[in-house]
Amino acid sequence: MTRILGIETSCDETSASVLTGEGNDVTLDSLVILSQDVHRVFGGVVPEIASRQHLTAIVPVVERALADANIGLADLDAIAVTHAPGLVGALLVGVSFAKALAFGRGIPTVGVHHMEGHLFATALEHRDAVPPFTALLVSGGHTLLLDVEAWGRYRLLGRTRDDAAGEAFDKVAKLLGLPYPGGPHVERLARTVESSRLRFARPMLRRNQQPGDVDYYDVSFSGLKTAVLQASRTATPDDHPHIARAFHDSLVETLVEKTARAVQQYGRTRVVLGGGVAGNKTLAAAMQQRVKRLGATVYAPSPRLATDNAAMIARAGLYHFEQGTRAPLDLNAFASLPIPGLVGA
Ligand code: KG4
Ligand code: ZN
């Protein structure tokens, strides 16, 4: 049994979590997430403010996670920390803190890729959300479609050519005058109408696409965002739910179809969703509806574990710790880095 502390500071959540476990048998002992509300004022994350807030919050957040788990520093076997991708200044706070704490205690540090963390989040709530599975990771900064043969072996099938799914939600929210982060607000507004008076094109979705085509799995959302921009120019408030609904329908159908293609090609019976947008109930329901016909089940995290949190970092860190991974003392932070464990197409 390993007891591991996870730390996440890649964007605008300061989070710490304690997990105990072995293999896929893991207990979540505590999870503290402090969301930096200050960015709402600016309608987006201001990097330097995020870094400074992490610096103020990191000590109390970690202390609280230890207290909630009823343990002290001496009970920890390792510390997992997000070291990429994300805002470098924000990541550096978590990385420096984790290294100092681990060095002081004489325990190892494990660097975790934030998107690999999202891949592990659902397993904390659903025992069956373990490989092999098809994964759709949809966050504010990334949109990745992966075939996961085993933990640590990821085949990258598709990604966004431009905006990430969450980013598209946030931009559309801004155009419709909704608060940041916009995803939940756009989802709610879209649900207020049964169907839309408008229809936007499905980006990168053509009926005659074949496996091997460059756009078979990739997605693109910037055209969709432009369609929303144009529609919103002449819109009255009465049109807003219809714009939100048309955007939502187009984005969901695109993601669902691309994921279904992967389920079919690789013959998977499980689909795991991850990232902030995975907390979208409409997406999860549409996905389940679609892949049921292929004999697959969808596993989606609750909103608390879908958005950024340290429990998923501790969970991915535990896997790497068990594999013998130990970060060197010069572990660094990177704004972008490929997810580790990628296997050839
Ligand atoms: O994974 P996450 O917390 O942070 C990143 O790693 O980027 O994802 C945040 C994103 C934001 O863009 C937010 O608008 C979106 O997830 N989001 C949603 C929903 N809840 C959060 N998007 C659509 N529907 C939701 N219910
Ligand atoms: Zn994230």
Coordinates of C-alpha atoms and ligand atoms in Angstrom, one line a residue:
M1 CA 0.0 0.0 0.0
T2 CA 1.3 3.4 -0.9
R3 CA 0.1 6.7 0.5
I4 CA 0.6 9.5 -2.0
L5 CA 0.0 13.3 -1.9
G6 CA -1.0 14.9 -5.2
I7 CA -0.5 18.5 -6.0
E8 CA -2.1 20.4 -8.9
T9 CA -1.4 24.1 -9.8
S10 CA -1.3 24.1 -13.7
C11 CA -4.0 26.7 -14.2
D12 CA -6.5 28.4 -11.8
E13 CA -7.1 25.7 -9.2
T14 CA -4.9 25.1 -6.2
S15 CA -5.5 21.5 -5.3
A16 CA -4.1 18.8 -3.0
S17 CA -5.3 15.3 -2.4
V18 CA -4.2 12.2 -0.5
L19 CA -4.7 8.7 -1.9
T20 CA -3.9 5.2 -0.5
G21 CA -3.8 2.2 -2.6
E22 CA -2.2 -0.4 -4.8
G23 CA -2.8 -1.0 -8.5
N24 CA -6.4 -0.2 -9.4
D25 CA -7.5 -0.6 -5.8
V26 CA -7.3 3.0 -4.6
T27 CA -9.1 4.9 -1.8
L28 CA -9.5 8.7 -2.0
D29 CA -8.6 9.9 1.5
S30 CA -9.0 13.6 0.9
L31 CA -9.4 16.2 -1.9
V32 CA -9.2 20.0 -1.5
I33 CA -9.8 22.3 -4.5
L34 CA -9.4 26.0 -4.1
S35 CA -10.7 27.8 -7.3
Q36 CA -9.3 31.2 -8.0
D37 CA -12.5 33.3 -8.4
V38 CA -10.5 36.4 -9.1
H39 CA -10.2 35.6 -12.9
R40 CA -13.9 36.0 -13.4
V41 CA -13.4 39.7 -13.2
F42 CA -11.2 39.5 -16.3
G43 CA -13.2 36.9 -18.2
G44 CA -10.2 34.5 -18.4
V45 CA -7.1 33.4 -16.5
V46 CA -4.5 36.0 -15.8
P47 CA -1.2 34.0 -15.5
E48 CA 0.7 36.2 -13.1
I49 CA -2.3 36.5 -10.8
A50 CA -2.7 32.7 -10.9
S51 CA 0.9 32.1 -9.9
R52 CA 0.7 34.5 -7.0
Q53 CA -2.5 33.0 -5.7
H54 CA -1.1 29.5 -5.9
L55 CA 1.8 30.8 -3.8
T56 CA -0.5 32.1 -1.1
A57 CA -2.8 29.1 -1.2
I58 CA -0.4 26.1 -1.5
V59 CA 0.5 25.7 2.2
P60 CA -3.0 25.9 3.6
V61 CA -4.4 23.7 0.8
V62 CA -1.9 20.9 1.4
E63 CA -2.3 21.2 5.2
R64 CA -6.0 20.9 4.9
A65 CA -5.7 17.8 2.6
L66 CA -3.5 16.1 5.2
A67 CA -5.8 17.0 8.0
D68 CA -8.9 15.8 6.1
A69 CA -7.0 12.5 5.5
N70 CA -6.2 12.3 9.2
I71 CA -2.5 12.0 8.6
G72 CA 0.8 13.9 9.0
L73 CA 3.7 14.5 6.6
A74 CA 5.5 11.5 8.1
D75 CA 2.8 9.2 6.8
L76 CA 3.5 10.0 3.1
D77 CA 5.4 7.6 0.8
A78 CA 5.6 9.9 -2.2
I79 CA 4.5 13.2 -3.7
A80 CA 3.0 13.5 -7.2
V81 CA 2.9 16.9 -8.9
T82 CA 1.7 18.3 -12.2
H83 CA 4.8 19.5 -14.1
A84 CA 3.2 20.0 -17.6
P85 CA 1.4 21.2 -19.6
G86 CA 0.0 24.5 -18.2
L87 CA 0.9 28.0 -17.3
V88 CA 4.6 27.8 -16.5
G89 CA 4.5 30.3 -13.6
A90 CA 1.6 28.4 -12.0
L91 CA 3.2 25.0 -12.5
L92 CA 6.5 26.2 -11.0
V93 CA 4.7 26.9 -7.7
G94 CA 3.5 23.3 -7.4
V95 CA 6.7 21.8 -8.7
S96 CA 9.0 23.8 -6.4
F97 CA 6.8 23.2 -3.4
A98 CA 6.5 19.5 -4.0
K99 CA 10.3 19.1 -4.5
A100 CA 11.1 21.0 -1.3
L101 CA 8.6 19.1 0.7
A102 CA 9.7 15.7 -0.6
F103 CA 13.4 16.6 -0.1
G104 CA 12.7 17.7 3.4
R105 CA 10.9 14.4 4.2
G106 CA 13.4 12.2 2.2
I107 CA 10.6 10.8 0.0
P108 CA 10.4 10.7 -3.8
T109 CA 8.6 13.1 -6.2
V110 CA 6.8 11.9 -9.3
G111 CA 6.1 14.4 -12.1
V112 CA 2.7 14.0 -13.7
H113 CA 1.4 15.1 -17.1
H114 CA -1.8 17.0 -16.5
M115 CA -3.7 15.3 -19.4
E116 CA -2.6 11.9 -18.2
G117 CA -4.1 12.9 -14.9
H118 CA -7.5 13.6 -16.6
L119 CA -7.3 10.1 -18.0
F120 CA -7.1 8.6 -14.5
A121 CA -9.8 10.7 -12.9
T122 CA -12.8 8.6 -13.8
A123 CA -11.2 5.5 -12.4
L124 CA -11.5 7.1 -8.9
E125 CA -15.3 6.9 -9.2
H126 CA -15.9 3.9 -11.5
R127 CA -14.0 0.7 -10.8
D128 CA -14.5 -0.3 -14.5
A129 CA -13.1 2.8 -16.0
V130 CA -9.7 1.1 -16.5
P131 CA -7.9 0.0 -19.7
P132 CA -8.5 -1.1 -22.3
F133 CA -10.8 1.8 -23.3
T134 CA -11.3 4.6 -25.8
A135 CA -10.7 8.0 -24.2
L136 CA -12.0 11.4 -25.1
L137 CA -10.2 14.1 -23.1
V138 CA -11.9 17.5 -23.5
S139 CA -10.6 20.3 -21.4
G140 CA -10.0 24.1 -21.6
G141 CA -6.7 23.7 -23.4
H142 CA -6.8 20.2 -25.0
T143 CA -9.0 17.9 -27.0
L144 CA -7.5 14.4 -27.4
L145 CA -9.0 11.2 -28.7
L146 CA -6.9 8.2 -27.5
D147 CA -7.0 4.5 -27.6
V148 CA -5.8 3.2 -24.2
E149 CA -4.5 -0.3 -24.4
A150 CA -3.1 -0.2 -20.8
W151 CA -2.1 2.5 -18.3
G152 CA 1.0 4.1 -19.8
R153 CA 0.3 3.0 -23.4
Y154 CA -1.6 5.6 -25.3
R155 CA -2.3 5.7 -29.0
L156 CA -3.1 9.3 -30.1
L157 CA -5.9 9.0 -32.7
G158 CA -7.1 12.6 -33.1
R159 CA -6.8 16.1 -31.6
T160 CA -8.2 19.5 -32.3
R161 CA -6.6 21.5 -35.2
D162 CA -7.4 24.8 -33.4
D163 CA -9.6 25.5 -30.4
A164 CA -10.0 23.0 -27.6
A165 CA -13.6 22.0 -26.8
G166 CA -13.6 23.9 -23.5
E167 CA -12.1 26.9 -25.1
A168 CA -14.9 26.9 -27.7
F169 CA -17.4 26.8 -24.8
D170 CA -15.7 29.7 -23.1
K171 CA -15.6 31.8 -26.2
V172 CA -19.2 31.1 -27.1
A173 CA -20.2 32.0 -23.5
K174 CA -18.4 35.4 -23.9
L175 CA -20.2 36.1 -27.2
L176 CA -23.5 35.4 -25.5
G177 CA -22.7 37.5 -22.4
L178 CA -22.4 34.5 -20.0
P179 CA -19.8 34.4 -17.2
Y180 CA -16.4 32.6 -17.2
P181 CA -15.8 29.6 -17.2
G182 CA -18.6 29.4 -19.7
G183 CA -19.1 25.6 -20.3
P184 CA -21.8 25.0 -17.7
H185 CA -23.6 28.2 -18.5
V186 CA -23.8 27.4 -22.3
E187 CA -24.9 23.8 -21.5
R188 CA -27.7 25.2 -19.2
L189 CA -28.9 27.8 -21.8
A190 CA -28.9 25.2 -24.6
R191 CA -31.1 22.9 -22.5
T192 CA -33.8 25.6 -22.2
V193 CA -34.9 24.9 -25.8
E194 CA -36.0 21.5 -27.2
S195 CA -34.4 22.2 -30.5
S196 CA -32.7 25.1 -32.3
R197 CA -34.1 27.3 -35.0
L198 CA -30.5 27.4 -36.3
R199 CA -28.1 24.7 -37.6
F200 CA -24.3 25.0 -37.7
A201 CA -22.1 22.8 -39.8
R202 CA -20.5 19.8 -38.1
P203 CA -16.7 20.5 -38.3
M204 CA -14.6 17.9 -39.9
L205 CA -17.4 15.4 -40.1
R206 CA -18.1 13.9 -43.5
R207 CA -20.0 10.7 -44.1
N208 CA -17.5 9.2 -46.6
Q209 CA -14.4 9.6 -44.3
Q210 CA -12.3 6.4 -44.0
P211 CA -9.9 5.3 -41.3
G212 CA -6.5 6.6 -42.4
D213 CA -7.9 9.9 -43.7
V214 CA -6.1 12.7 -42.0
D215 CA -9.4 14.2 -40.7
Y216 CA -11.0 10.9 -39.7
Y217 CA -10.4 11.5 -36.0
D218 CA -9.3 15.2 -35.8
V219 CA -11.7 17.9 -34.8
S220 CA -11.8 21.7 -35.4
F221 CA -13.9 24.2 -33.5
S222 CA -12.8 27.6 -34.7
G223 CA -15.2 27.6 -37.7
L224 CA -18.0 26.8 -35.3
K225 CA -17.0 29.7 -33.1
T226 CA -17.1 32.0 -36.1
A227 CA -20.6 30.8 -37.0
V228 CA -21.7 31.7 -33.5
L229 CA -20.0 35.1 -33.8
Q230 CA -21.9 35.8 -37.0
A231 CA -25.2 34.6 -35.6
S232 CA -24.8 36.6 -32.4
R233 CA -24.2 39.9 -34.3
T234 CA -27.8 40.2 -35.4
A235 CA -29.3 38.2 -32.5
T236 CA -31.9 39.4 -30.0
P237 CA -31.7 37.9 -26.4
D238 CA -34.5 35.6 -27.5
D239 CA -32.2 34.0 -30.1
H240 CA -29.4 33.3 -27.5
P241 CA -30.8 29.9 -26.3
H242 CA -31.1 28.8 -30.0
I243 CA -27.5 29.8 -30.7
A244 CA -26.3 28.0 -27.6
R245 CA -28.3 24.9 -28.6
A246 CA -27.1 24.9 -32.2
F247 CA -23.5 25.2 -31.0
H248 CA -23.9 22.5 -28.4
D249 CA -25.6 20.1 -30.9
S250 CA -22.8 20.6 -33.4
L251 CA -19.9 20.2 -30.9
V252 CA -21.5 17.2 -29.2
E253 CA -22.4 15.3 -32.4
T254 CA -18.8 15.8 -33.7
L255 CA -17.2 14.5 -30.6
V256 CA -19.6 11.6 -30.3
E257 CA -19.2 10.5 -33.9
K258 CA -15.4 10.7 -33.8
T259 CA -15.3 8.7 -30.5
A260 CA -17.7 6.1 -31.9
R261 CA -15.3 5.6 -34.9
A262 CA -12.5 4.8 -32.4
V263 CA -14.6 2.4 -30.4
Q264 CA -15.5 0.6 -33.6
Q265 CA -12.0 0.5 -35.1
Y266 CA -10.3 -0.8 -31.9
G267 CA -13.2 -2.9 -30.7
R268 CA -13.4 -1.3 -27.3
T269 CA -16.3 -1.9 -24.9
R270 CA -15.6 1.1 -22.7
V271 CA -15.4 4.8 -23.3
V272 CA -13.8 7.0 -20.7
L273 CA -14.4 10.8 -20.7
G274 CA -12.1 13.2 -19.0
G275 CA -11.4 16.9 -18.6
G276 CA -13.7 19.8 -17.6
V277 CA -16.1 19.3 -20.6
A278 CA -16.6 15.7 -19.5
G279 CA -18.7 17.1 -16.7
N280 CA -21.2 18.0 -19.5
K281 CA -24.2 15.7 -18.9
T282 CA -25.6 16.3 -22.5
L283 CA -22.3 15.0 -24.0
A284 CA -22.2 12.0 -21.7
A285 CA -25.8 11.0 -22.5
A286 CA -25.4 11.5 -26.2
M287 CA -22.2 9.5 -26.1
Q288 CA -23.9 6.6 -24.2
Q289 CA -26.8 6.6 -26.6
R290 CA -24.5 6.4 -29.6
V291 CA -22.0 3.7 -28.4
K292 CA -24.6 1.5 -26.9
R293 CA -25.2 0.2 -30.4
L294 CA -21.6 -0.8 -30.6
G295 CA -21.8 -2.7 -27.3
A296 CA -19.9 -0.1 -25.3
T297 CA -20.5 1.7 -22.0
V298 CA -19.5 5.3 -21.2
Y299 CA -17.8 6.3 -17.9
A300 CA -17.8 10.0 -17.1
P301 CA -16.4 11.7 -14.0
S302 CA -18.6 13.9 -11.7
P303 CA -18.0 17.6 -12.3
R304 CA -15.7 17.7 -9.2
L305 CA -13.3 15.2 -10.7
A306 CA -13.8 16.3 -14.3
T307 CA -12.4 19.7 -13.8
D308 CA -8.8 20.2 -12.5
N309 CA -8.1 18.5 -9.3
A310 CA -5.2 16.9 -7.5
A311 CA -6.8 13.5 -6.9
M312 CA -6.3 12.6 -10.6
I313 CA -2.7 13.7 -10.3
A314 CA -2.1 11.5 -7.2
R315 CA -3.8 8.6 -9.1
A316 CA -1.6 8.9 -12.2
G317 CA 1.4 9.5 -9.9
L318 CA 0.6 6.3 -8.0
Y319 CA 0.7 4.4 -11.2
H320 CA 4.1 5.8 -12.2
F321 CA 5.4 5.4 -8.6
E322 CA 4.6 1.7 -8.8
Q323 CA 6.3 1.5 -12.2
G324 CA 9.5 2.8 -10.4
T325 CA 9.4 6.3 -11.8
R326 CA 11.2 8.9 -9.6
A327 CA 11.6 12.5 -10.6
P328 CA 15.1 14.0 -10.4
L329 CA 15.7 17.0 -8.2
D330 CA 15.8 19.2 -11.3
L331 CA 12.3 18.3 -12.3
N332 CA 11.1 21.2 -14.4
A333 CA 7.8 22.7 -15.6
F334 CA 6.8 22.9 -19.2
A335 CA 4.0 24.9 -21.0
S336 CA 3.5 22.0 -23.4
L337 CA 4.8 18.5 -23.5
P338 CA 3.4 15.3 -25.3
I339 CA 1.5 12.9 -23.0
P340 CA 4.0 10.2 -21.9
G341 CA 3.6 6.6 -23.1
L342 CA 2.5 7.4 -26.7
V343 CA 2.7 4.4 -29.0
G344 CA 2.8 4.5 -32.8
A345 CA -0.3 4.7 -34.9
Ligands
KG4_1 O1 -10.0 20.4 -17.3 P1 -10.4 21.7 -17.0 O2 -10.9 22.0 -15.6 O3 -9.1 22.7 -17.2 C1 -8.2 22.5 -18.1 O4 -7.3 21.6 -18.0 O5 -8.3 23.3 -19.1 O6 -11.4 22.3 -18.0 C2 -12.0 23.5 -17.9 C3 -12.9 23.7 -19.1 C4 -13.5 25.1 -19.2 O7 -13.3 25.5 -20.6 C5 -15.0 25.0 -18.9 O8 -15.8 25.9 -19.6 C6 -15.2 23.6 -19.3 O9 -14.1 22.9 -18.9 N1 -16.4 23.0 -18.7 C7 -17.5 22.6 -19.4 C8 -18.5 22.2 -18.4 N2 -17.9 22.3 -17.2 C9 -16.7 22.8 -17.4 N3 -17.8 22.7 -20.7 C10 -19.0 22.2 -21.1 N4 -20.0 21.8 -20.3 C11 -19.8 21.8 -18.9 N5 -20.7 21.4 -18.1
ZN2 ZN -7.4 20.1 -16.9

